[in-house]
Amino acid sequence: MHEGVEKILVSEEVVQHRIDGLAKEILVKGEDNIMIVVLLKGALVFAADLFRRMPVMLDLECLNVSSYHGGMESSGVVKFLDTTMPNFDGKRVIVVDDIYDTGLTMKSVCDKIQNSGALSVESCVLLAKDKKHDVDYEPDYVGFTIGDEFVVGYGLDYQGKYRNLPYIGVLSEDAI
Ligand code: PRP
């Protein structure tokens, strides 16, 4: 266990095994025109493992969005930090994020992409919090449903750190 981590919520092996399943779930619905859109920075690790399990022709784009600003709670405002957007015309866009919390980020991004010429927009998250979300939307593909607790690792950060842990963990009080 790494310094500051109190417990492992989802082990590396379990994460990796579930991603096999997620890739299959996405591809069974079709293999054509796929564009993976990674929401930076948190989804970087997950998306890299996910799309390498999709042996089809696909496009990859990244969007730089932020809602937590390094803290422990969503700010309630999604900031789009890119100055230009990719060309989504005719694409089956799969938006990939690490965690679905209030839902604001995913809903905002999917709405924006749908209004930008995409053929269709689906969402894939590694983690979804089991709570009432702030938006009327549910992700299409969910790796794990977790309680309403603050987690780090496998891309998820606390004040910019812990993204490199290979598992999903919970921080000890000392580390916060
Ligand atoms: C986190 C996370 C999701 C979003 C989820 O991003 O990576 O994108 O918040 O929260 P929501 O469902 O309440 O909108 P963050 O703003 O921390 O940026 P990061 O990915 O760069 O860490």
PDB file of C-alpha atoms and ligand atoms in Angstrom:
ATOM      1  CA  MET A   1       0.000   0.000   0.000  1.00  0.00           C
ATOM      2  CA  HIS A   2       1.246   3.505  -0.793  1.00  0.00           C
ATOM      3  CA  GLU A   3       1.828   6.219   1.774  1.00  0.00           C
ATOM      4  CA  GLY A   4      -1.385   8.042   2.661  1.00  0.00           C
ATOM      5  CA  VAL A   5      -3.670   5.273   1.420  1.00  0.00           C
ATOM      6  CA  GLU A   6      -5.882   3.732   4.106  1.00  0.00           C
ATOM      7  CA  LYS A   7      -7.497   0.959   2.088  1.00  0.00           C
ATOM      8  CA  ILE A   8      -7.723  -0.455  -1.399  1.00  0.00           C
ATOM      9  CA  LEU A   9     -11.281  -0.209  -2.667  1.00  0.00           C
ATOM     10  CA  VAL A  10     -10.771  -1.865  -6.062  1.00  0.00           C
ATOM     11  CA  SER A  11      -7.577  -3.822  -6.663  1.00  0.00           C
ATOM     12  CA  GLU A  12      -5.442  -3.563  -9.775  1.00  0.00           C
ATOM     13  CA  GLU A  13      -6.454  -7.073 -10.891  1.00  0.00           C
ATOM     14  CA  VAL A  14     -10.159  -6.373 -10.496  1.00  0.00           C
ATOM     15  CA  VAL A  15      -9.865  -3.049 -12.359  1.00  0.00           C
ATOM     16  CA  GLN A  16      -8.043  -4.676 -15.264  1.00  0.00           C
ATOM     17  CA  HIS A  17     -10.506  -7.544 -15.509  1.00  0.00           C
ATOM     18  CA  ARG A  18     -13.492  -5.199 -15.562  1.00  0.00           C
ATOM     19  CA  ILE A  19     -11.952  -3.150 -18.362  1.00  0.00           C
ATOM     20  CA  ASP A  20     -11.906  -6.282 -20.539  1.00  0.00           C
ATOM     21  CA  GLY A  21     -15.657  -6.441 -20.049  1.00  0.00           C
ATOM     22  CA  LEU A  22     -16.229  -2.752 -20.737  1.00  0.00           C
ATOM     23  CA  ALA A  23     -14.331  -2.915 -24.040  1.00  0.00           C
ATOM     24  CA  LYS A  24     -16.457  -5.878 -25.101  1.00  0.00           C
ATOM     25  CA  GLU A  25     -19.686  -4.100 -24.084  1.00  0.00           C
ATOM     26  CA  ILE A  26     -18.758  -1.133 -26.278  1.00  0.00           C
ATOM     27  CA  LEU A  27     -17.713  -3.188 -29.302  1.00  0.00           C
ATOM     28  CA  VAL A  28     -20.705  -5.518 -29.228  1.00  0.00           C
ATOM     29  CA  LYS A  29     -22.854  -2.480 -30.036  1.00  0.00           C
ATOM     30  CA  GLY A  30     -20.805  -1.789 -33.172  1.00  0.00           C
ATOM     31  CA  GLU A  31     -17.248  -1.363 -34.353  1.00  0.00           C
ATOM     32  CA  ASP A  32     -17.574   1.451 -36.892  1.00  0.00           C
ATOM     33  CA  ASN A  33     -16.732   5.164 -36.724  1.00  0.00           C
ATOM     34  CA  ILE A  34     -15.654   5.038 -33.087  1.00  0.00           C
ATOM     35  CA  MET A  35     -14.005   8.105 -31.600  1.00  0.00           C
ATOM     36  CA  ILE A  36     -12.739   7.833 -28.034  1.00  0.00           C
ATOM     37  CA  VAL A  37     -12.812  11.190 -26.236  1.00  0.00           C
ATOM     38  CA  VAL A  38     -10.732  11.216 -23.067  1.00  0.00           C
ATOM     39  CA  LEU A  39     -11.549  13.769 -20.363  1.00  0.00           C
ATOM     40  CA  LEU A  40      -8.244  14.965 -18.952  1.00  0.00           C
ATOM     41  CA  LYS A  41      -6.631  14.500 -16.715  1.00  0.00           C
ATOM     42  CA  GLY A  42      -8.351  11.874 -14.600  1.00  0.00           C
ATOM     43  CA  ALA A  43      -9.448   9.518 -17.386  1.00  0.00           C
ATOM     44  CA  LEU A  44      -5.981   9.265 -18.926  1.00  0.00           C
ATOM     45  CA  VAL A  45      -4.987   5.984 -17.266  1.00  0.00           C
ATOM     46  CA  PHE A  46      -8.344   4.274 -17.675  1.00  0.00           C
ATOM     47  CA  ALA A  47      -8.751   5.333 -21.294  1.00  0.00           C
ATOM     48  CA  ALA A  48      -5.260   4.108 -22.193  1.00  0.00           C
ATOM     49  CA  ASP A  49      -6.095   0.638 -20.887  1.00  0.00           C
ATOM     50  CA  LEU A  50      -9.612   0.650 -22.339  1.00  0.00           C
ATOM     51  CA  PHE A  51      -8.859   1.610 -25.921  1.00  0.00           C
ATOM     52  CA  ARG A  52      -5.931  -0.783 -26.199  1.00  0.00           C
ATOM     53  CA  ARG A  53      -8.493  -3.548 -25.664  1.00  0.00           C
ATOM     54  CA  MET A  54     -10.492  -2.365 -28.688  1.00  0.00           C
ATOM     55  CA  PRO A  55      -8.796  -3.888 -31.750  1.00  0.00           C
ATOM     56  CA  VAL A  56     -10.722  -1.822 -34.326  1.00  0.00           C
ATOM     57  CA  MET A  57     -10.021   1.312 -36.344  1.00  0.00           C
ATOM     58  CA  LEU A  58     -10.779   4.249 -34.063  1.00  0.00           C
ATOM     59  CA  ASP A  59      -9.947   7.885 -33.467  1.00  0.00           C
ATOM     60  CA  LEU A  60      -8.649   9.298 -30.215  1.00  0.00           C
ATOM     61  CA  GLU A  61      -9.184  12.824 -28.921  1.00  0.00           C
ATOM     62  CA  CYS A  62      -8.711  14.468 -25.536  1.00  0.00           C
ATOM     63  CA  LEU A  63     -10.696  17.262 -23.925  1.00  0.00           C
ATOM     64  CA  ASN A  64      -9.298  19.307 -21.089  1.00  0.00           C
ATOM     65  CA  VAL A  65     -12.138  19.867 -18.647  1.00  0.00           C
ATOM     66  CA  SER A  66     -12.122  20.577 -14.956  1.00  0.00           C
ATOM     67  CA  SER A  67     -14.741  20.704 -12.229  1.00  0.00           C
ATOM     68  CA  TYR A  68     -12.953  19.751  -8.999  1.00  0.00           C
ATOM     69  CA  HIS A  69      -9.974  22.095  -9.349  1.00  0.00           C
ATOM     70  CA  GLY A  70      -7.841  19.735  -7.207  1.00  0.00           C
ATOM     71  CA  GLY A  71     -10.143  19.664  -4.170  1.00  0.00           C
ATOM     72  CA  MET A  72     -12.497  17.047  -2.760  1.00  0.00           C
ATOM     73  CA  GLU A  73     -15.844  18.344  -4.009  1.00  0.00           C
ATOM     74  CA  SER A  74     -17.124  19.309  -7.413  1.00  0.00           C
ATOM     75  CA  SER A  75     -17.174  23.073  -7.866  1.00  0.00           C
ATOM     76  CA  GLY A  76     -20.465  22.737  -9.747  1.00  0.00           C
ATOM     77  CA  VAL A  77     -18.981  24.500 -12.748  1.00  0.00           C
ATOM     78  CA  VAL A  78     -17.445  22.614 -15.674  1.00  0.00           C
ATOM     79  CA  LYS A  79     -14.658  24.525 -17.360  1.00  0.00           C
ATOM     80  CA  PHE A  80     -13.739  23.690 -20.971  1.00  0.00           C
ATOM     81  CA  LEU A  81     -10.063  24.590 -21.143  1.00  0.00           C
ATOM     82  CA  ASP A  82      -9.383  23.846 -24.842  1.00  0.00           C
ATOM     83  CA  THR A  83      -9.529  26.686 -27.307  1.00  0.00           C
ATOM     84  CA  THR A  84     -10.628  24.445 -30.188  1.00  0.00           C
ATOM     85  CA  MET A  85     -12.814  21.324 -30.332  1.00  0.00           C
ATOM     86  CA  PRO A  86     -12.155  18.171 -32.398  1.00  0.00           C
ATOM     87  CA  ASN A  87     -14.250  17.440 -35.483  1.00  0.00           C
ATOM     88  CA  PHE A  88     -16.966  15.031 -34.321  1.00  0.00           C
ATOM     89  CA  ASP A  89     -18.820  14.834 -37.666  1.00  0.00           C
ATOM     90  CA  GLY A  90     -20.217  11.357 -38.331  1.00  0.00           C
ATOM     91  CA  LYS A  91     -18.491   9.789 -35.336  1.00  0.00           C
ATOM     92  CA  ARG A  92     -19.822   7.395 -32.737  1.00  0.00           C
ATOM     93  CA  VAL A  93     -18.259   9.231 -29.841  1.00  0.00           C
ATOM     94  CA  ILE A  94     -17.474   7.386 -26.619  1.00  0.00           C
ATOM     95  CA  VAL A  95     -16.671   9.892 -23.873  1.00  0.00           C
ATOM     96  CA  VAL A  96     -14.387   8.284 -21.283  1.00  0.00           C
ATOM     97  CA  ASP A  97     -14.068   9.562 -17.744  1.00  0.00           C
ATOM     98  CA  ASP A  98     -12.695   8.196 -14.500  1.00  0.00           C
ATOM     99  CA  ILE A  99     -15.605   8.991 -12.203  1.00  0.00           C
ATOM    100  CA  TYR A 100     -19.249  10.016 -12.392  1.00  0.00           C
ATOM    101  CA  ASP A 101     -20.061  12.053  -9.301  1.00  0.00           C
ATOM    102  CA  THR A 102     -22.536  14.923  -9.642  1.00  0.00           C
ATOM    103  CA  GLY A 103     -22.785  14.022 -13.329  1.00  0.00           C
ATOM    104  CA  LEU A 104     -22.287  17.618 -14.376  1.00  0.00           C
ATOM    105  CA  THR A 105     -19.049  17.017 -16.271  1.00  0.00           C
ATOM    106  CA  MET A 106     -20.299  14.094 -18.350  1.00  0.00           C
ATOM    107  CA  LYS A 107     -23.669  15.663 -19.102  1.00  0.00           C
ATOM    108  CA  SER A 108     -22.077  18.972 -20.157  1.00  0.00           C
ATOM    109  CA  VAL A 109     -19.514  17.263 -22.378  1.00  0.00           C
ATOM    110  CA  CYS A 110     -22.005  14.879 -24.012  1.00  0.00           C
ATOM    111  CA  ASP A 111     -24.438  17.725 -24.726  1.00  0.00           C
ATOM    112  CA  LYS A 112     -21.686  19.800 -26.284  1.00  0.00           C
ATOM    113  CA  ILE A 113     -20.472  16.942 -28.494  1.00  0.00           C
ATOM    114  CA  GLN A 114     -24.002  15.945 -29.537  1.00  0.00           C
ATOM    115  CA  ASN A 115     -24.575  19.535 -30.651  1.00  0.00           C
ATOM    116  CA  SER A 116     -21.345  19.492 -32.652  1.00  0.00           C
ATOM    117  CA  GLY A 117     -22.275  17.025 -35.389  1.00  0.00           C
ATOM    118  CA  ALA A 118     -21.542  13.640 -33.793  1.00  0.00           C
ATOM    119  CA  LEU A 119     -23.472  10.645 -35.106  1.00  0.00           C
ATOM    120  CA  SER A 120     -24.060   9.526 -31.527  1.00  0.00           C
ATOM    121  CA  VAL A 121     -22.561  10.094 -28.100  1.00  0.00           C
ATOM    122  CA  GLU A 122     -22.133   7.458 -25.394  1.00  0.00           C
ATOM    123  CA  SER A 123     -20.353   7.677 -22.074  1.00  0.00           C
ATOM    124  CA  CYS A 124     -18.078   5.228 -20.292  1.00  0.00           C
ATOM    125  CA  VAL A 125     -16.913   5.746 -16.710  1.00  0.00           C
ATOM    126  CA  LEU A 126     -14.743   3.549 -14.562  1.00  0.00           C
ATOM    127  CA  LEU A 127     -16.542   4.559 -11.360  1.00  0.00           C
ATOM    128  CA  ALA A 128     -20.025   5.877 -10.667  1.00  0.00           C
ATOM    129  CA  LYS A 129     -21.041   7.084  -7.243  1.00  0.00           C
ATOM    130  CA  ASP A 130     -24.176   5.509  -5.839  1.00  0.00           C
ATOM    131  CA  LYS A 131     -25.958   8.747  -5.030  1.00  0.00           C
ATOM    132  CA  LYS A 132     -28.556  11.087  -6.407  1.00  0.00           C
ATOM    133  CA  HIS A 133     -26.857  12.927  -9.241  1.00  0.00           C
ATOM    134  CA  ASP A 134     -27.402  16.592 -10.026  1.00  0.00           C
ATOM    135  CA  VAL A 135     -28.347  15.964 -13.631  1.00  0.00           C
ATOM    136  CA  ASP A 136     -30.930  13.880 -15.464  1.00  0.00           C
ATOM    137  CA  TYR A 137     -28.456  11.543 -17.166  1.00  0.00           C
ATOM    138  CA  GLU A 138     -26.931   8.085 -16.659  1.00  0.00           C
ATOM    139  CA  PRO A 139     -23.653   6.859 -18.172  1.00  0.00           C
ATOM    140  CA  ASP A 140     -23.957   4.114 -20.788  1.00  0.00           C
ATOM    141  CA  TYR A 141     -21.083   1.976 -19.487  1.00  0.00           C
ATOM    142  CA  VAL A 142     -20.047   1.808 -15.820  1.00  0.00           C
ATOM    143  CA  GLY A 143     -17.078  -0.143 -14.475  1.00  0.00           C
ATOM    144  CA  PHE A 144     -17.952  -0.090 -10.778  1.00  0.00           C
ATOM    145  CA  THR A 145     -20.572   1.568  -8.622  1.00  0.00           C
ATOM    146  CA  ILE A 146     -19.052   2.868  -5.393  1.00  0.00           C
ATOM    147  CA  GLY A 147     -20.312   4.636  -2.287  1.00  0.00           C
ATOM    148  CA  ASP A 148     -20.206   8.402  -1.927  1.00  0.00           C
ATOM    149  CA  GLU A 149     -16.608   8.515  -0.728  1.00  0.00           C
ATOM    150  CA  PHE A 150     -13.513  10.322  -1.949  1.00  0.00           C
ATOM    151  CA  VAL A 151     -11.235   7.962  -3.878  1.00  0.00           C
ATOM    152  CA  VAL A 152      -7.826   8.287  -5.497  1.00  0.00           C
ATOM    153  CA  GLY A 153      -5.608   6.271  -7.789  1.00  0.00           C
ATOM    154  CA  TYR A 154      -5.757   4.921 -11.335  1.00  0.00           C
ATOM    155  CA  GLY A 155      -5.961   8.492 -12.637  1.00  0.00           C
ATOM    156  CA  LEU A 156      -7.919  10.038  -9.776  1.00  0.00           C
ATOM    157  CA  ASP A 157      -6.115  12.664  -7.738  1.00  0.00           C
ATOM    158  CA  TYR A 158      -6.079  14.540  -4.485  1.00  0.00           C
ATOM    159  CA  GLN A 159      -4.423  17.905  -5.020  1.00  0.00           C
ATOM    160  CA  GLY A 160      -2.774  16.568  -8.156  1.00  0.00           C
ATOM    161  CA  LYS A 161      -1.207  13.528  -6.485  1.00  0.00           C
ATOM    162  CA  TYR A 162      -1.977   9.770  -6.334  1.00  0.00           C
ATOM    163  CA  ARG A 163      -2.959   9.485 -10.018  1.00  0.00           C
ATOM    164  CA  ASN A 164      -0.218   6.891 -10.544  1.00  0.00           C
ATOM    165  CA  LEU A 165      -1.538   4.298  -8.083  1.00  0.00           C
ATOM    166  CA  PRO A 166      -2.504   1.132 -10.016  1.00  0.00           C
ATOM    167  CA  TYR A 167      -5.630   0.605  -7.868  1.00  0.00           C
ATOM    168  CA  ILE A 168      -8.555   2.659  -6.514  1.00  0.00           C
ATOM    169  CA  GLY A 169      -7.916   3.587  -2.905  1.00  0.00           C
ATOM    170  CA  VAL A 170      -9.229   5.626  -0.017  1.00  0.00           C
ATOM    171  CA  LEU A 171      -6.976   8.169   1.675  1.00  0.00           C
ATOM    172  CA  SER A 172      -6.296   8.113   5.392  1.00  0.00           C
ATOM    173  CA  GLU A 173      -7.353  11.169   7.378  1.00  0.00           C
ATOM    174  CA  ASP A 174      -3.676  12.028   7.948  1.00  0.00           C
ATOM    175  CA  ALA A 175      -3.147  12.460   4.221  1.00  0.00           C
ATOM    176  CA  ILE A 176      -5.968  14.991   3.824  1.00  0.00           C
TER     177      ILE A 176
HETATM  178  C1  PRP B   1     -13.152  15.003 -11.943  1.00  0.00           C
HETATM  179  C2  PRP B   1     -13.286  13.685 -12.651  1.00  0.00           C
HETATM  180  C3  PRP B   1     -14.463  13.889 -13.572  1.00  0.00           C
HETATM  181  C4  PRP B   1     -15.326  14.867 -12.825  1.00  0.00           C
HETATM  182  C5  PRP B   1     -16.469  14.143 -12.172  1.00  0.00           C
HETATM  183  O1  PRP B   1     -12.389  15.861 -12.722  1.00  0.00           O
HETATM  184  O2  PRP B   1     -12.107  13.377 -13.365  1.00  0.00           O
HETATM  185  O3  PRP B   1     -14.080  14.460 -14.798  1.00  0.00           O
HETATM  186  O4  PRP B   1     -14.488  15.490 -11.827  1.00  0.00           O
HETATM  187  O5  PRP B   1     -17.229  14.976 -11.365  1.00  0.00           O
HETATM  188  P1  PRP B   1     -18.732  15.383 -11.657  1.00  0.00           P
HETATM  189  O6  PRP B   1     -19.493  14.144 -12.052  1.00  0.00           O
HETATM  190  O7  PRP B   1     -19.188  15.896 -10.310  1.00  0.00           O
HETATM  191  O8  PRP B   1     -18.762  16.448 -12.696  1.00  0.00           O
HETATM  192  P2  PRP B   1     -11.522  17.070 -12.139  1.00  0.00           P
HETATM  193  O9  PRP B   1     -12.278  18.347 -12.282  1.00  0.00           O
HETATM  194  O10 PRP B   1     -11.058  16.737 -10.757  1.00  0.00           O
HETATM  195  O11 PRP B   1     -10.296  17.144 -13.113  1.00  0.00           O
HETATM  196  P3  PRP B   1      -9.167  16.054 -13.374  1.00  0.00           P
HETATM  197  O12 PRP B   1      -9.795  14.970 -14.211  1.00  0.00           O
HETATM  198  O13 PRP B   1      -8.123  16.812 -14.114  1.00  0.00           O
HETATM  199  O14 PRP B   1      -8.679  15.520 -12.044  1.00  0.00           O
END
